[in-house]
Coordinates of C-alpha atoms in Angstrom, one line a residue:
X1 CA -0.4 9.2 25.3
X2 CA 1.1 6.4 27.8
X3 CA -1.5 3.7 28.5
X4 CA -4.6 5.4 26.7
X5 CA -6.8 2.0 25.3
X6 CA -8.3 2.6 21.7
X7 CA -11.3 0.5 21.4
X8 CA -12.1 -0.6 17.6
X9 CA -14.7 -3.3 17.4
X10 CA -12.9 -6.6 19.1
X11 CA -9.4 -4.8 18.6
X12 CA -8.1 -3.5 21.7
X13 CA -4.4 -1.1 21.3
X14 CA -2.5 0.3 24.3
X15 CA -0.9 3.2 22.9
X16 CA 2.5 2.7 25.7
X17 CA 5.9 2.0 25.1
X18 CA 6.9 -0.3 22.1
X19 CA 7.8 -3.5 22.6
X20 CA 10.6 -5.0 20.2
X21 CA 9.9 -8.6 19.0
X22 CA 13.3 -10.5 20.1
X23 CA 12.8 -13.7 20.1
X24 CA 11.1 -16.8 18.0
X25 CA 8.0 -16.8 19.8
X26 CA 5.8 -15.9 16.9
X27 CA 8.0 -16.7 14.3
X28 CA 5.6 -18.3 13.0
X29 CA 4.2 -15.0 11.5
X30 CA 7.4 -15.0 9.3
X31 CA 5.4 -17.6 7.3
X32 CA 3.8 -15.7 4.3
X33 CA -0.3 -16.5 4.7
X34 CA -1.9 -18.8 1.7
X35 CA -3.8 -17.3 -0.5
X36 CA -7.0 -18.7 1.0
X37 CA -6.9 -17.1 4.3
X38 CA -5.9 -13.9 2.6
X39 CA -8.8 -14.2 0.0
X40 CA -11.0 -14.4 3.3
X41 CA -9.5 -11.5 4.9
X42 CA -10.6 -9.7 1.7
X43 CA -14.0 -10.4 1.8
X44 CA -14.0 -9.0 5.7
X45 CA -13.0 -6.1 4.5
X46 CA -15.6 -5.9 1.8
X47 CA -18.0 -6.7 4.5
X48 CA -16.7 -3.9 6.5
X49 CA -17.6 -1.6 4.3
X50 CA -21.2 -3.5 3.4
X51 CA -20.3 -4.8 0.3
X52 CA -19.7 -7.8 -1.4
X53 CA -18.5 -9.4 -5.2
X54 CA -20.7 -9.7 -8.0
X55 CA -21.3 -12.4 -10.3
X56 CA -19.2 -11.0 -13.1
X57 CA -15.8 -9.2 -13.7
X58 CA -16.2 -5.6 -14.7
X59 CA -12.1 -4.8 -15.3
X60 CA -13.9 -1.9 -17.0
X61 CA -14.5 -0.4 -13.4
X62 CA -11.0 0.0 -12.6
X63 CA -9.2 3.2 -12.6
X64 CA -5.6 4.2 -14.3
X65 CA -3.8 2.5 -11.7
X66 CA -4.4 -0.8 -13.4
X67 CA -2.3 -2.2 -16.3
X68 CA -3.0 -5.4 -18.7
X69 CA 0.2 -6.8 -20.4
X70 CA -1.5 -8.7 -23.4
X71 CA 1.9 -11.0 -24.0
X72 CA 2.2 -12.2 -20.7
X73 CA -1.9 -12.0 -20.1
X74 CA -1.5 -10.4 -16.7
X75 CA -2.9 -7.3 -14.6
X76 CA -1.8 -5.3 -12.0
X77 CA -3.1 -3.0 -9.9
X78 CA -0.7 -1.1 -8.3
X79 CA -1.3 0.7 -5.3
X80 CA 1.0 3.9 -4.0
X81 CA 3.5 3.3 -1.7
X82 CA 3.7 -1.0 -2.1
X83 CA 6.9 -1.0 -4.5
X84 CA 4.3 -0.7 -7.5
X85 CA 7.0 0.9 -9.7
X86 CA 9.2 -1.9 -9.3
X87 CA 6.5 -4.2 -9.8
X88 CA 5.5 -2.4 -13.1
X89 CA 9.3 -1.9 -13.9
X90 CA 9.4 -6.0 -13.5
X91 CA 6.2 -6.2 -15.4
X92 CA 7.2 -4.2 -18.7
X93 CA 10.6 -6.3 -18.9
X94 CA 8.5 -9.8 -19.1
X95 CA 5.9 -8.1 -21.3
X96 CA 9.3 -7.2 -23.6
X97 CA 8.4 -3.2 -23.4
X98 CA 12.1 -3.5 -22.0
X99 CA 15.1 -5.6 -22.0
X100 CA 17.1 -4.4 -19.2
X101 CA 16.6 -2.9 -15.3
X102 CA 16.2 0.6 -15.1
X103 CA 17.9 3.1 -12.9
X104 CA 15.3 3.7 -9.9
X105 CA 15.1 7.5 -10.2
X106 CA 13.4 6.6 -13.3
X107 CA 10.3 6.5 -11.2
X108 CA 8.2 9.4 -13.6
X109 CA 9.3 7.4 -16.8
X110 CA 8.1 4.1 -15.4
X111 CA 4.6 5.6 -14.4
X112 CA 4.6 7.6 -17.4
X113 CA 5.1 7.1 -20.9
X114 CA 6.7 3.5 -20.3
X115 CA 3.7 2.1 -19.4
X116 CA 1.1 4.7 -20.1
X117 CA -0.5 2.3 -23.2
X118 CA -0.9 -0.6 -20.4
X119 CA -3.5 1.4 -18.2
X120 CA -6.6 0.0 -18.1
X121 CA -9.8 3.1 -17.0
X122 CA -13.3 3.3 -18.5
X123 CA -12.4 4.8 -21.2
X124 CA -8.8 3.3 -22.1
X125 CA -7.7 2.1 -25.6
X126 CA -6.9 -1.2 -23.5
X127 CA -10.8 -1.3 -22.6
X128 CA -11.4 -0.8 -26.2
X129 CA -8.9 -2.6 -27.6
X130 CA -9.3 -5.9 -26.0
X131 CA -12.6 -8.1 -25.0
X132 CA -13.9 -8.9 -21.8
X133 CA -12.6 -12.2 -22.3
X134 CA -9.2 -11.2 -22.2
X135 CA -9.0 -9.9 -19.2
X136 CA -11.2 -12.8 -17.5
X137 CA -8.4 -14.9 -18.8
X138 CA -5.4 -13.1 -17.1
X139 CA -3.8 -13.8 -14.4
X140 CA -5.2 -10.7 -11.7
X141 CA -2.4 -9.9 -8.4
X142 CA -2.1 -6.6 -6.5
X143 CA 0.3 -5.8 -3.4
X144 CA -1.0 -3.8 -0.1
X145 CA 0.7 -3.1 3.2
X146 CA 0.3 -2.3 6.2
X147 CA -1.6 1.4 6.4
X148 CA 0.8 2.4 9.3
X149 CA 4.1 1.8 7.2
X150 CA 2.8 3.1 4.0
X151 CA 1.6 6.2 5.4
X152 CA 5.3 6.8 6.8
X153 CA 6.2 6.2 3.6
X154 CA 4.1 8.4 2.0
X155 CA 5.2 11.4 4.4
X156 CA 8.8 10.5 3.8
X157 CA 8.2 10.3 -0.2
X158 CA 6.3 12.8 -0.8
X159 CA 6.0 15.7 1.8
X160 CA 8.9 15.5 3.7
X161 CA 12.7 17.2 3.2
X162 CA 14.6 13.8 2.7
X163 CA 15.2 13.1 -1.0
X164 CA 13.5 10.5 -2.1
X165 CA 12.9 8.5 -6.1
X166 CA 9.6 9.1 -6.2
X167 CA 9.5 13.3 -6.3
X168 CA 7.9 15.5 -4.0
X169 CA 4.4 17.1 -3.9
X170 CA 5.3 20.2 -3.3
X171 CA 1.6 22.0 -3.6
X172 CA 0.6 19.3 -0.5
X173 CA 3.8 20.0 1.3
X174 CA 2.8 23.8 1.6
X175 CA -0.6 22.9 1.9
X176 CA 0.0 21.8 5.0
X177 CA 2.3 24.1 7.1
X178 CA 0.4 26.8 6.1
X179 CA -3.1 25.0 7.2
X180 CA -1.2 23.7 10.5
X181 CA 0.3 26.2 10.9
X182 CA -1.8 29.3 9.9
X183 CA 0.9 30.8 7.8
X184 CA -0.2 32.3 4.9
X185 CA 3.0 34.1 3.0
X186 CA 3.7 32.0 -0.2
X187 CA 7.8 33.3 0.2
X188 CA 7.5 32.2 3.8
X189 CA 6.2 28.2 3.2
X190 CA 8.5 27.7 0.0
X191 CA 11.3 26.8 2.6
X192 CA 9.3 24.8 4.9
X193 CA 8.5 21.3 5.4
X194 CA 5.8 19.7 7.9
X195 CA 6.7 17.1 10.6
X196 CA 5.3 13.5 10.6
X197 CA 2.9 14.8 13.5
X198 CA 1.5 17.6 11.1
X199 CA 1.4 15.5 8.0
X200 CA -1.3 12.9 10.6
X201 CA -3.0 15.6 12.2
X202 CA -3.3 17.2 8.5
X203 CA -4.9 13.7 7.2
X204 CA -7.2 13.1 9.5
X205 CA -8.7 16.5 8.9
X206 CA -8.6 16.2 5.2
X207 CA -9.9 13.0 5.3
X208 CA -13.0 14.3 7.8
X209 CA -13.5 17.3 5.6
X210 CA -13.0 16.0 2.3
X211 CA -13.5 12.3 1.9
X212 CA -12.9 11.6 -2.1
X213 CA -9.9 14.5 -2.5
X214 CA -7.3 12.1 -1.1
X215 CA -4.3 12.2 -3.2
X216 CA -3.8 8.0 -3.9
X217 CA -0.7 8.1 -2.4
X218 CA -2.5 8.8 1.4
X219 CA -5.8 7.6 0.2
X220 CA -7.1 4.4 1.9
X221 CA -5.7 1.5 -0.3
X222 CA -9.4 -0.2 -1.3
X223 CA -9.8 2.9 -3.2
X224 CA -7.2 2.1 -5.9
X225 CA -8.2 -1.9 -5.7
X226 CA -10.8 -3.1 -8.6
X227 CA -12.7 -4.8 -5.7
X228 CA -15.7 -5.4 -5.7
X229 CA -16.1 -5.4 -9.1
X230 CA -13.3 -8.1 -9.8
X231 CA -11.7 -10.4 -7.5
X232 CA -8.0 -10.8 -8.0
X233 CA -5.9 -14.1 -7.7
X234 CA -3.4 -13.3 -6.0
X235 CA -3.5 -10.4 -3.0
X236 CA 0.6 -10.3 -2.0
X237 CA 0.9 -8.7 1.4
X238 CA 4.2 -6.1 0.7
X239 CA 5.7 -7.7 3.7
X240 CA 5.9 -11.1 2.1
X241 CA 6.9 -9.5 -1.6
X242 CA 10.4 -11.0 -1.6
X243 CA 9.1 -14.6 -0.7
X244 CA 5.6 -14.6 -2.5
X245 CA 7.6 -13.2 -5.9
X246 CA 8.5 -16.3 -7.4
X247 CA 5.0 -17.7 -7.1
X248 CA 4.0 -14.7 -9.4
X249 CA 6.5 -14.9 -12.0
X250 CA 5.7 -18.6 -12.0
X251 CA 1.9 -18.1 -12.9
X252 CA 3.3 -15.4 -15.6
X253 CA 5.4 -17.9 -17.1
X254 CA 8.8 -15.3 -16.6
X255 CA 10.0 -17.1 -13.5
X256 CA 13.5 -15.3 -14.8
X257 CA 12.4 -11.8 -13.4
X258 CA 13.1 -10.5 -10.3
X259 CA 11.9 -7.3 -8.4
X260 CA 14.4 -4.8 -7.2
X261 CA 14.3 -6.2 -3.7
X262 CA 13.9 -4.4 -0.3
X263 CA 16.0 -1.6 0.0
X264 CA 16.5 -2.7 3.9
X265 CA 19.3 -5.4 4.4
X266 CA 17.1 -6.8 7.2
X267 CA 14.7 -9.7 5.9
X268 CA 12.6 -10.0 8.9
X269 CA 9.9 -7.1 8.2
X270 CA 9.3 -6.5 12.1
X271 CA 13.3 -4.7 12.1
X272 CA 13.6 -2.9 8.9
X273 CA 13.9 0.9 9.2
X274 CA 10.7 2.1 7.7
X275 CA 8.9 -0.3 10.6
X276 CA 11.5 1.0 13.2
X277 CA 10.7 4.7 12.3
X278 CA 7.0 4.5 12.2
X279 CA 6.7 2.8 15.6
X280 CA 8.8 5.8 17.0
X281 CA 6.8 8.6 15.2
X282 CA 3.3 7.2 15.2
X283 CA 3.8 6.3 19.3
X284 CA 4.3 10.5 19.5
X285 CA 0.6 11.0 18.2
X286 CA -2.2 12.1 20.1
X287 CA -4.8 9.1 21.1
X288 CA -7.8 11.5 19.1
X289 CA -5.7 11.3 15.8
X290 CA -4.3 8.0 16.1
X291 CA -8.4 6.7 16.7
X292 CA -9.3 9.3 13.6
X293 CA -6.4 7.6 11.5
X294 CA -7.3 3.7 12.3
X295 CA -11.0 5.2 11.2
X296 CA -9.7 5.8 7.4
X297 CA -8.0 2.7 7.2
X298 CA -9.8 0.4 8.5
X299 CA -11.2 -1.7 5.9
X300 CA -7.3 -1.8 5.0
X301 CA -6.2 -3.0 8.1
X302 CA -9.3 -5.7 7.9
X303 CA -7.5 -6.5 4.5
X304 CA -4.5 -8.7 6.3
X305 CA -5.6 -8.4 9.6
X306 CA -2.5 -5.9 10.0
X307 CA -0.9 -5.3 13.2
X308 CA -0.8 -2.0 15.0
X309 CA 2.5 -0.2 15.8
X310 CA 2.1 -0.9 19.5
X311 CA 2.3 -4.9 18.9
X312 CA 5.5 -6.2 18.9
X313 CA 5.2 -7.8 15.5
X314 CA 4.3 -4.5 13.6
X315 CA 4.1 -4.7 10.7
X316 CA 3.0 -8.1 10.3
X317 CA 0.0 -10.1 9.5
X318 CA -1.6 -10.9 12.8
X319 CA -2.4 -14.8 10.6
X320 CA -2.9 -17.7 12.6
X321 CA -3.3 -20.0 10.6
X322 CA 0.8 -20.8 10.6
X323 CA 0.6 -20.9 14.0
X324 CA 0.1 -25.1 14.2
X325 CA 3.3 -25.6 11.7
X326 CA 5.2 -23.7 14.4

């Protein structure tokens, strides 16, 4: 796929060999964006997809993957694949549901029955339990990241052979091989796993065929966010979690908890391994399903103006705005 140009709007990609940011050139992209700029990329994307806000809040629109702590008057959205179980993890020890860290296998517990009572859903005892008011009164944050890492991560986490926390689909996994590769003996796929290339080719198709079915850990991320129906303060791009953090646990009022912490020892995003790997397996895709991939995400990568895998800051923010304080 060497020197093929993907044309998306004013976005032009060479899909070529991947250039590896070495220097301080554009350090200034190290420089997590203000919330202002980031609130503007949001409404791009909205616009993207021809919407916009309304006048009120309607927290009653959003799905299970929302949670209100009442203590610490807060709500989360957390969206698969951004480190929402740490997040929630963090969330239930300053809401007091728990007085010490968990063990990170924990994952199912987390999701489940530990914070089952804080989801919020149309028809959830925290709709009914609480007024409108309340919620207008919390403090609102979510976490997104860039589509190309979080898809890697969803392969890795959830189809792949690696052993991971979060537990593997294993209905998808076999889902998969057998669609890519027309094998249809049940004995035959329990042993086999799809490669990164599959799992792409595989979501394009799905996502062609069967818009809505996405599983929300490969679904596009706007389909987990409350938006448009409520406007969060605070968007915190997962590539700036570590420095943005304490600015959230400052508007909680628990600036004593801490997340987890990347699980890479590098702290510049643009050389962690999950970036590293997915600039080496999504450069093996085809141009057609790399174009049919950027199509489903769009309005996410519109979101933080994310970088492609081709550009040597992947996975950054592509935010000017630091540029001047350079």
């Amino acid at each position: 796929s060497s020197g093929i140009n993907a044309e998306y709007g004013d976005m032009t990609w060479r899909i070529s060999s991947i250039p590896i940011n070495t220097g301080s050139e554009d350090d200034y992209l190290l420089i997590p964006p203000s919330q202002d700029w980031v609130q503007k990329q949001v409404d791009k994307s909205l616009l993207s997809r021809g919407l916009e806000y309304g006048e009120d809040s309607e927290w009653n629109r959003c799905n299970l993957r929302s949670y209100y702590f009442h203590n610490i008057k807060t709500i989360f959205t957390g969206v698969p694949k951004t480190g929402c179980s740490n997040w929630i993890e963090a969330l239930l020890r300053a809401e007091g549901d728990l007085d010490h860290s968990l063990d990170p296998t924990r994952v199912r517990w987390v999701h489940g029955k530990a914070s089952g009572n804080h989801r919020m859903g149309a028809n959830s005892s925290m709709i009914n339990t609480y007024s409108k008011q309340d919620f207008e009164e919390a403090f609102s944050f979510t976490v997104v990241r860039n589509p190309w890492t979080r898809m890697v991560s969803a392969y890795r986490d959830k189809v792949s052979q690696e052993e991971t926390q979060g537990g593997s689909m294993d209905g998808t996994r076999k889902s998969i091989v057998s669609l890519m590769r027309n094998i249809t003996d049940k004995e035959e796929l329990n042993d086999l796993y799809p490669t990164f290339t599959e799992f792409a080719r595989w979501l394009a198709l799905r996502q062609a065929t069967q818009k809505k079915s996405l599983d929300g850990h490969f679904a596009p991320q706007w389909r987990t966010l409350c938006i448009p129906y409520v406007k969060y303060d605070f968007v915190v791009p997962l590539e700036f979690a570590k420095e943005l953090s304490p600015e959230i646990w400052q508007r909680i009022g628990s600036s004593d908890i801490s997340l987890l912490g990347s699980y890479d020892k590098s702290s510049d995003p643009r050389l962690q391994k999950s970036a590293l790997m997915a600039q080496e397996w999504l450069s093996e895709l085809d141009s057609e399903t790399v174009e049919k991939l950027y199509s489903i995400y769009e309005a996410d990568f519109i979101m933080m103006n994310y970088s492609n895998f081709t550009d040597p800051n992947f996975p950054l923010p592509l935010n000017e705005e630091n540029k001047s304080t350079k």
